[in-house]
XYZ file of C-alpha atoms in Angstrom:
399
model
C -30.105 -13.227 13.776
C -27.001 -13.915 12.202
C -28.119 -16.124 9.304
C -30.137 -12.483 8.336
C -27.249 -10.372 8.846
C -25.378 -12.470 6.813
C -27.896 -12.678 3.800
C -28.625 -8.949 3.803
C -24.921 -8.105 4.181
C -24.328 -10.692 0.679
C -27.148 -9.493 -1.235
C -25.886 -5.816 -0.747
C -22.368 -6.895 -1.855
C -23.961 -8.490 -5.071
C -26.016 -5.573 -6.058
C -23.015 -3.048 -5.183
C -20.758 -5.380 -6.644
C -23.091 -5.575 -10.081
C -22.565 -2.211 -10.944
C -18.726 -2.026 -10.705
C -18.027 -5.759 -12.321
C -18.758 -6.600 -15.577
C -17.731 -3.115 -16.953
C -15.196 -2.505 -19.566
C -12.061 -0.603 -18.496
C -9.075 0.111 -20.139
C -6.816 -2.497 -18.161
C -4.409 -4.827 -18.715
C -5.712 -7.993 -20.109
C -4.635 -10.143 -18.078
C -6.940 -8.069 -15.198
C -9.431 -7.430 -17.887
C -10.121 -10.989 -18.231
C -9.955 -11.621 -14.490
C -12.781 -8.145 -13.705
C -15.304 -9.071 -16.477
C -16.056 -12.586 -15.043
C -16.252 -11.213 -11.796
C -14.195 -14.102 -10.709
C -13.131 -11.236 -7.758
C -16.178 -12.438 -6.009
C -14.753 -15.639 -5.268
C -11.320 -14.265 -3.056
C -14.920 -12.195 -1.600
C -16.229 -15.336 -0.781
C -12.836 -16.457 0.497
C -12.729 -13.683 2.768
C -16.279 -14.096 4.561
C -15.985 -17.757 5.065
C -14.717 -20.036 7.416
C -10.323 -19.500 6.710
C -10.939 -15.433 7.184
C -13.737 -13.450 9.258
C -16.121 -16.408 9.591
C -19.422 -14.894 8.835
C -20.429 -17.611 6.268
C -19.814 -20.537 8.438
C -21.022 -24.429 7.804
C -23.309 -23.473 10.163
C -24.857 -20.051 8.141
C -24.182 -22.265 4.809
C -26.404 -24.871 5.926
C -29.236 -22.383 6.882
C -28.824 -20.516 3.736
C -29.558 -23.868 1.313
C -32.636 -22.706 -0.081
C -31.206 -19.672 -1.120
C -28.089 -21.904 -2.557
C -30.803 -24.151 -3.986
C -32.294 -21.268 -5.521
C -29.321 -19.978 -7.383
C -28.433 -23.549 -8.851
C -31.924 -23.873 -9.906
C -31.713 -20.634 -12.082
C -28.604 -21.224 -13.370
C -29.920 -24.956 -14.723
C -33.027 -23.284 -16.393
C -31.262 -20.812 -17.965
C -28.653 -23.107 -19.379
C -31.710 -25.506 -20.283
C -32.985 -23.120 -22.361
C -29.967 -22.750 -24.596
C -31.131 -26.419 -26.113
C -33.848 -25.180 -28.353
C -34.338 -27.803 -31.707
C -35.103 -25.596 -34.058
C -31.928 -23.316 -33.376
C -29.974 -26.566 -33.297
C -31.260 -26.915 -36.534
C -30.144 -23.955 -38.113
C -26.565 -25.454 -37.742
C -25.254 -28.635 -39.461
C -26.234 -31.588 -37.664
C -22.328 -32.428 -37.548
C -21.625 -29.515 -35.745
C -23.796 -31.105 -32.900
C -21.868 -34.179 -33.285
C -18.627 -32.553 -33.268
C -18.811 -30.758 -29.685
C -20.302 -33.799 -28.648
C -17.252 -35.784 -29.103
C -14.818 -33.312 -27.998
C -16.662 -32.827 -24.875
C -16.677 -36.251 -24.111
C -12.948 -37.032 -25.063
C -12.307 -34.066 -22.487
C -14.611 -35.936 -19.738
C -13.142 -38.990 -20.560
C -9.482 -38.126 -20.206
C -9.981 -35.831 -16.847
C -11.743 -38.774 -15.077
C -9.052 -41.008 -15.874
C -6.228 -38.625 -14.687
C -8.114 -37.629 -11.394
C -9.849 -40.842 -11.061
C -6.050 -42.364 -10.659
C -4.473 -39.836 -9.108
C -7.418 -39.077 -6.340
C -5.855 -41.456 -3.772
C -2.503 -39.788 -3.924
C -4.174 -36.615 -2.567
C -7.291 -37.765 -0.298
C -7.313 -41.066 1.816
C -10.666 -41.719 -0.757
C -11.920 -45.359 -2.451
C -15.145 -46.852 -3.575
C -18.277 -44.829 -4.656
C -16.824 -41.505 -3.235
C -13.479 -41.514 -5.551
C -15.747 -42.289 -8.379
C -18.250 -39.637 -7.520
C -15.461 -36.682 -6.957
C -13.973 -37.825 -10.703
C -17.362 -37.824 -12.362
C -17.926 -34.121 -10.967
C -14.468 -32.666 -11.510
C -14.711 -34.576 -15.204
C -17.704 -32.947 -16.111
C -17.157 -29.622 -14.699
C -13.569 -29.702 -17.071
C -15.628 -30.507 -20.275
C -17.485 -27.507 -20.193
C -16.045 -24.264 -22.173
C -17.380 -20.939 -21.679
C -17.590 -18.198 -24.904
C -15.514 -15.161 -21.979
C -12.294 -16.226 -23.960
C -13.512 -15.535 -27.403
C -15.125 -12.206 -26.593
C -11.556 -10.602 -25.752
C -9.571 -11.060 -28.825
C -9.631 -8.522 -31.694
C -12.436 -9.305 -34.610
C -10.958 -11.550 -36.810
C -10.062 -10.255 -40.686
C -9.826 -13.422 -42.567
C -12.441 -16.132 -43.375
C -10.586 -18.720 -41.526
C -10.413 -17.080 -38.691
C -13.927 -16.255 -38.430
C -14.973 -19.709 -39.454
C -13.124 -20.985 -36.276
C -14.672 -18.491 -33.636
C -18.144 -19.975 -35.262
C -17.006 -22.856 -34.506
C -15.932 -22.269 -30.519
C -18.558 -20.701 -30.040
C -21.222 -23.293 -31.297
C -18.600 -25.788 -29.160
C -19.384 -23.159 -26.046
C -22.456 -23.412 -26.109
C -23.615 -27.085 -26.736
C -21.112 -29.152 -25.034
C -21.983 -28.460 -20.899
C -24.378 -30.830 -22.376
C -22.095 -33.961 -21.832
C -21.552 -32.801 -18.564
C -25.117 -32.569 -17.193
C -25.455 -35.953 -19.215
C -22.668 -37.660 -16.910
C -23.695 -36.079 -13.694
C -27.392 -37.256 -13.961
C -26.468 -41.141 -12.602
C -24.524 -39.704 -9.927
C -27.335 -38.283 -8.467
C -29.946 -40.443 -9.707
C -27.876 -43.627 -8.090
C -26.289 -41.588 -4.915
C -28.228 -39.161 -3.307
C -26.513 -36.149 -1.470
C -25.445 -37.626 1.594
C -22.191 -39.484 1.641
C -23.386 -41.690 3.830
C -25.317 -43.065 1.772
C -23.561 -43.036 -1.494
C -22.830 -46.712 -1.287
C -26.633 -47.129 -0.927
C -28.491 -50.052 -2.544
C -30.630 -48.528 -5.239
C -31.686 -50.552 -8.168
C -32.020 -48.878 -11.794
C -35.652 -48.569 -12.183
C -36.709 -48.882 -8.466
C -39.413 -47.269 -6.921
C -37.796 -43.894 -6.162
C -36.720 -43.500 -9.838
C -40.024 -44.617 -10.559
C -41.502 -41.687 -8.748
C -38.814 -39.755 -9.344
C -39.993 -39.723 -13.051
C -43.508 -39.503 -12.356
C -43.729 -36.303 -10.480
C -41.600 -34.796 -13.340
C -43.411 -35.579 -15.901
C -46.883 -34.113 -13.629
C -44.361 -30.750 -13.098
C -43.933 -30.555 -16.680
C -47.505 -31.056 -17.549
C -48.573 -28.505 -14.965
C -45.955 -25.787 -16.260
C -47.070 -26.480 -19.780
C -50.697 -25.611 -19.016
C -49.409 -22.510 -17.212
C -47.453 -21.942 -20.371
C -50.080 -22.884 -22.997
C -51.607 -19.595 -23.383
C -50.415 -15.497 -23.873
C -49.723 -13.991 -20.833
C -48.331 -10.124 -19.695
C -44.554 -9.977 -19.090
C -45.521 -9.731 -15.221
C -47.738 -12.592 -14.751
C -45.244 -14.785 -17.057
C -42.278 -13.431 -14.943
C -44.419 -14.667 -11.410
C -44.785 -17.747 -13.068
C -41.259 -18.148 -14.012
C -40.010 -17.628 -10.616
C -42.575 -19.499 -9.081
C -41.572 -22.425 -10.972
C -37.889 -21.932 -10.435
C -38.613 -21.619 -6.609
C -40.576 -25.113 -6.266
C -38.377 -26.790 -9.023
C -35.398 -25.702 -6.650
C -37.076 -26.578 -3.429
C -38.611 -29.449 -4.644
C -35.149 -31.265 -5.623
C -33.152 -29.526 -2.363
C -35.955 -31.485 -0.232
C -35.997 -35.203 -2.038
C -32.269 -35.043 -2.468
C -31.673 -34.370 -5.792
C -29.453 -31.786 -8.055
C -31.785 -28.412 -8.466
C -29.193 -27.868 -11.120
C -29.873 -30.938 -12.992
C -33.939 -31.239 -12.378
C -34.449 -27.319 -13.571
C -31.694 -27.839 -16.354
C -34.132 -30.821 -17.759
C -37.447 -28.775 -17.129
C -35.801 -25.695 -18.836
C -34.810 -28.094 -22.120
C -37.708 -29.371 -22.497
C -40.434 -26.272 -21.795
C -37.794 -24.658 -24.765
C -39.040 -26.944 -27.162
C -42.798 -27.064 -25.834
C -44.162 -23.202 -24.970
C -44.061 -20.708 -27.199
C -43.488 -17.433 -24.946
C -39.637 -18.842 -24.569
C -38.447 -15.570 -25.701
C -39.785 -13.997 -23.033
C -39.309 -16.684 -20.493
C -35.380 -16.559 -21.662
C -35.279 -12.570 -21.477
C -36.927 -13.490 -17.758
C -34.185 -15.782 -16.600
C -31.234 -13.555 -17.994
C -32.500 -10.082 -16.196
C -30.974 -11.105 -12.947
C -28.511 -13.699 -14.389
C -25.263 -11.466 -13.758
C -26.513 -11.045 -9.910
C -27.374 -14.917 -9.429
C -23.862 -15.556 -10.694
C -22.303 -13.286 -7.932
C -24.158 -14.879 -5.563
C -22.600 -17.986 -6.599
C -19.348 -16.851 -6.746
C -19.584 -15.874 -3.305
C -20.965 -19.305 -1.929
C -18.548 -20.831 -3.494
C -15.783 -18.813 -2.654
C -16.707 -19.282 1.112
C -16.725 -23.438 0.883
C -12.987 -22.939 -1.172
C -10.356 -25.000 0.839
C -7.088 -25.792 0.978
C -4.983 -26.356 3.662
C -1.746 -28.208 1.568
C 0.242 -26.364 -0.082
C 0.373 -29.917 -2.558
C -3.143 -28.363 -3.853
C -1.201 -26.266 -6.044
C 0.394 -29.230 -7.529
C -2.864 -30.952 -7.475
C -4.441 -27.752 -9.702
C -1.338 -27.883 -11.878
C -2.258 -32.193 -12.648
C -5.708 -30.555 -12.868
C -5.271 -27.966 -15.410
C -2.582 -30.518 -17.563
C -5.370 -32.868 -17.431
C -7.958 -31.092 -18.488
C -5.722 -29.479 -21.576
C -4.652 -32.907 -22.793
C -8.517 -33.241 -23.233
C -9.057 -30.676 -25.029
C -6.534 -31.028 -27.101
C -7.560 -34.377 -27.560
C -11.260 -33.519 -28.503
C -10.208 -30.624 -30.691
C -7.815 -32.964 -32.669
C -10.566 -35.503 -32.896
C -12.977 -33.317 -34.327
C -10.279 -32.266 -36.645
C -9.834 -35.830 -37.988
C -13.603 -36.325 -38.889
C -13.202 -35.284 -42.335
C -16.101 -32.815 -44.227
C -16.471 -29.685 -42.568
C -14.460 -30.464 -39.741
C -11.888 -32.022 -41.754
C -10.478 -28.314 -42.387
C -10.517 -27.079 -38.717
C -6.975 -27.540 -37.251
C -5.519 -29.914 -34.882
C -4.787 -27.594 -32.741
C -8.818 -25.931 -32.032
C -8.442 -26.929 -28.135
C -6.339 -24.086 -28.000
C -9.945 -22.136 -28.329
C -11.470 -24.173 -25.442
C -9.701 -23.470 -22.944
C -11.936 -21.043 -21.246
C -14.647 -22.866 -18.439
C -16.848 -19.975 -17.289
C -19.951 -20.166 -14.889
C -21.729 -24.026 -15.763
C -18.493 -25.410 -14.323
C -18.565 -23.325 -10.824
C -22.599 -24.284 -10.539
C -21.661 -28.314 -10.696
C -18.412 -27.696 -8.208
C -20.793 -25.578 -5.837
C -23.856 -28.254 -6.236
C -21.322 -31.028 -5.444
C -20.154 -29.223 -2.488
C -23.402 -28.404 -1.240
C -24.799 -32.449 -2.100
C -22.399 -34.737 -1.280
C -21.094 -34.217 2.277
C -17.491 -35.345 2.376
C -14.857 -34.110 4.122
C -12.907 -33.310 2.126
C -15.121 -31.876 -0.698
C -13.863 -28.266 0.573
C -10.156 -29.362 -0.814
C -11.340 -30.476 -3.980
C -13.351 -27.235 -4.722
C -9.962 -25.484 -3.909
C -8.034 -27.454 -6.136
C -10.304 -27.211 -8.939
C -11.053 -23.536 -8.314
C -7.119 -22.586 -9.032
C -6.862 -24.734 -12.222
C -10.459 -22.485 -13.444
C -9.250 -19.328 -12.689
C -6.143 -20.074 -14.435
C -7.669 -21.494 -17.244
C -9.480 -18.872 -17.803
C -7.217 -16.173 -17.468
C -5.073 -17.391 -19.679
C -7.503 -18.763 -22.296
C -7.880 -15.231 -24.264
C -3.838 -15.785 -25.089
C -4.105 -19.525 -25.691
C -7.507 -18.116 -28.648
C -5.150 -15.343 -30.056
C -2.326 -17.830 -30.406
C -4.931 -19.688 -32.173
C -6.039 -17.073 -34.889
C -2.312 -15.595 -35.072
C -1.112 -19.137 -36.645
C -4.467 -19.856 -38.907
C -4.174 -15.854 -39.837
């Protein structure tokens, strides 16, 4: 009885919620930036979980994976489909390159810090330390556009050449992330206990693993292969999301990841993605509430040394990106005039890095996975509240 309570009570808090958040209001902007992610729904979260009133408990939590399951699995489709060639295309290809590299000299950097400075927090060694520094890594590389669409249009060419370029960066480079989460879950499946699990590359569950993709694929494309009405594509859609989701929640693996893949490659194979992409973003702002809130009740942190943690966090993670934006800058051509300072821009992390901190929470069943959502959870919301000043700064000294 309670696990219905509880799911009516948070899907009339999203849709209530919906219509107040993501509204423009003449506010401060440091609240402005705070209200129009609805980040509001995480200290919501906060509230109904375990540290407050207790309604989403482990136990709830646990019941409500499918739904969880669910929401990951839509927000992995809809970021697959954001990888279409032929837009890709329409930009230079070392544009492609360029995020590329800065994303992965962020990844690379983070993982170091935290993958060295892990112990000092959590009593943590062997495949566990290296699986929390993969996720927090890859959730840091990702940069979300929020930041850019704050600041006042820019009135000078170089100016506007630089929000192209973010915003190309924005979009492209959650890619290295999914890219280095894929062995984690592909060589330890979601239970901790069995991270440290013998499983050879190429092995029979792999092998099967890659099988029954490949028949999903095939199946969807057939589905796909011919016109359909908005209604019977949408049933479709959600059907596929559904068993995509279900299907990975059940053999232990990332819906995130396996519906991220399907979405990336049914982009590039069906040609009703328009519609399939106008599908999956109708009921993207309430999905992302709905994460907010799950994650929000699984936030822990029960030290007040998670603050410092979040601070070692955050300086990690802007090292990186200062790192990959002064790489890119050093490339020469096209990026050769960009300045050293374009991390500055990328500051921002958005709703890709939540999904991988909530599908770690939800997959790999440490104990203290809780603390590291916490920790990680402060350093986002202050990147990305103060990632709109860090862009302006940006523009003021090119302008």
């Amino acid at each position: 009885m309670k696990i219905i309570f509880t799911f009516l009570l948070v899907i009339l808090l999203v849709f209530s919620g919906y219509h107040l958040s993501f509204r423009k209001f003449r506010i401060p902007l440091f609240a402005r930036k705070f209200y129009l992610t609805g980040l509001e729904f995480l200290f919501l979260g906060l509230l109904l979980g375990p540290n407050f009133l207790n309604i989403l408990d482990v136990e709830t939590l646990q019941a409500l994976s499918p739904v969880t399951a669910l929401v990951l699995g839509w927000i992995g489709m809809l970021f697959g489909f954001q990888f279409e060639i032929p837009n890709l295309r329409r930009f230079p290809g070392v544009y492609f390159l360029a995020a590329f590299i800065e994303s992965a000299v962020t990844l690379v950097i983070v993982f170091s810090g935290v993958y060295l400075c892990l112990p000092l927090v959590f009593d943590i060694s062997g495949a566990m330390r290296m699986v929390a520094s993969i996720t927090v890594a890859a959730a840091a590389a990702c940069t979300a556009q929020t930041g850019l669409a704050l600041i006042p249009t820019a009135k000078n060419n170089a100016s506007q050449s630089i929000i192209k370029i973010l915003r190309y960066f924005s979009s492209t480079d959650g890619l290295v992330a999914m890219l280095a989460l894929t062995p984690v879950y592909v060589l330890s499946l979601r239970n901790a206990d069995i991270v440290d699990r013998r499983l050879m590359f190429g092995g029979d569950d792999i092998l099967i693993t890659l099988i029954l993709f490949t028949a999903i694929l095939t199946l969807y494309s057939l589905f796909l292969s011919q016109r359909r009405e908005e209604s019977e594509l949408a049933l479709i859609i959600i059907g596929m999301v559904i068993f995509i989701s279900g299907f990975s929640w059940v053999m232990d693996f990332s819906p995130l990841l396996a519906n991220f893949f399907v979405g990336m490659c049914l982009v590039n194979l069906t040609s009703e993605k328009e519609k399939i992409f106008n599908t999956l973003v109708s009921i993207e702002k309430p999905v992302y509430l709905l994460l907010l809130i799950f994650l929000g009740s699984g936030w822990q942190l029960h030290h007040i040394s998670g603050f410092a943690a979040a601070g070692a966090y955050f300086a990690f993670r802007f090292l990186g990106k200062m790192a990959g934006g002064f790489s890119v800058s050093r490339m020469g051509g096209k990026m050769g005039t960009l300045p050293s300072g374009l991390g500055l821009g990328l500051m921002g992390q958005g709703g890709l890095p939540l999904a991988i901190l909530y599908d770690f929470y939800q997959s790999m069943a440490f104990d203290f996975s809780g603390e590291i959502i916490g920790i990680a959870l402060i350093a986002i919301i202050f990147s990305d509240i103060t990632s709109p000043v860090l862009v302006g700064r940006l523009l003021r000294k090119e302008g």
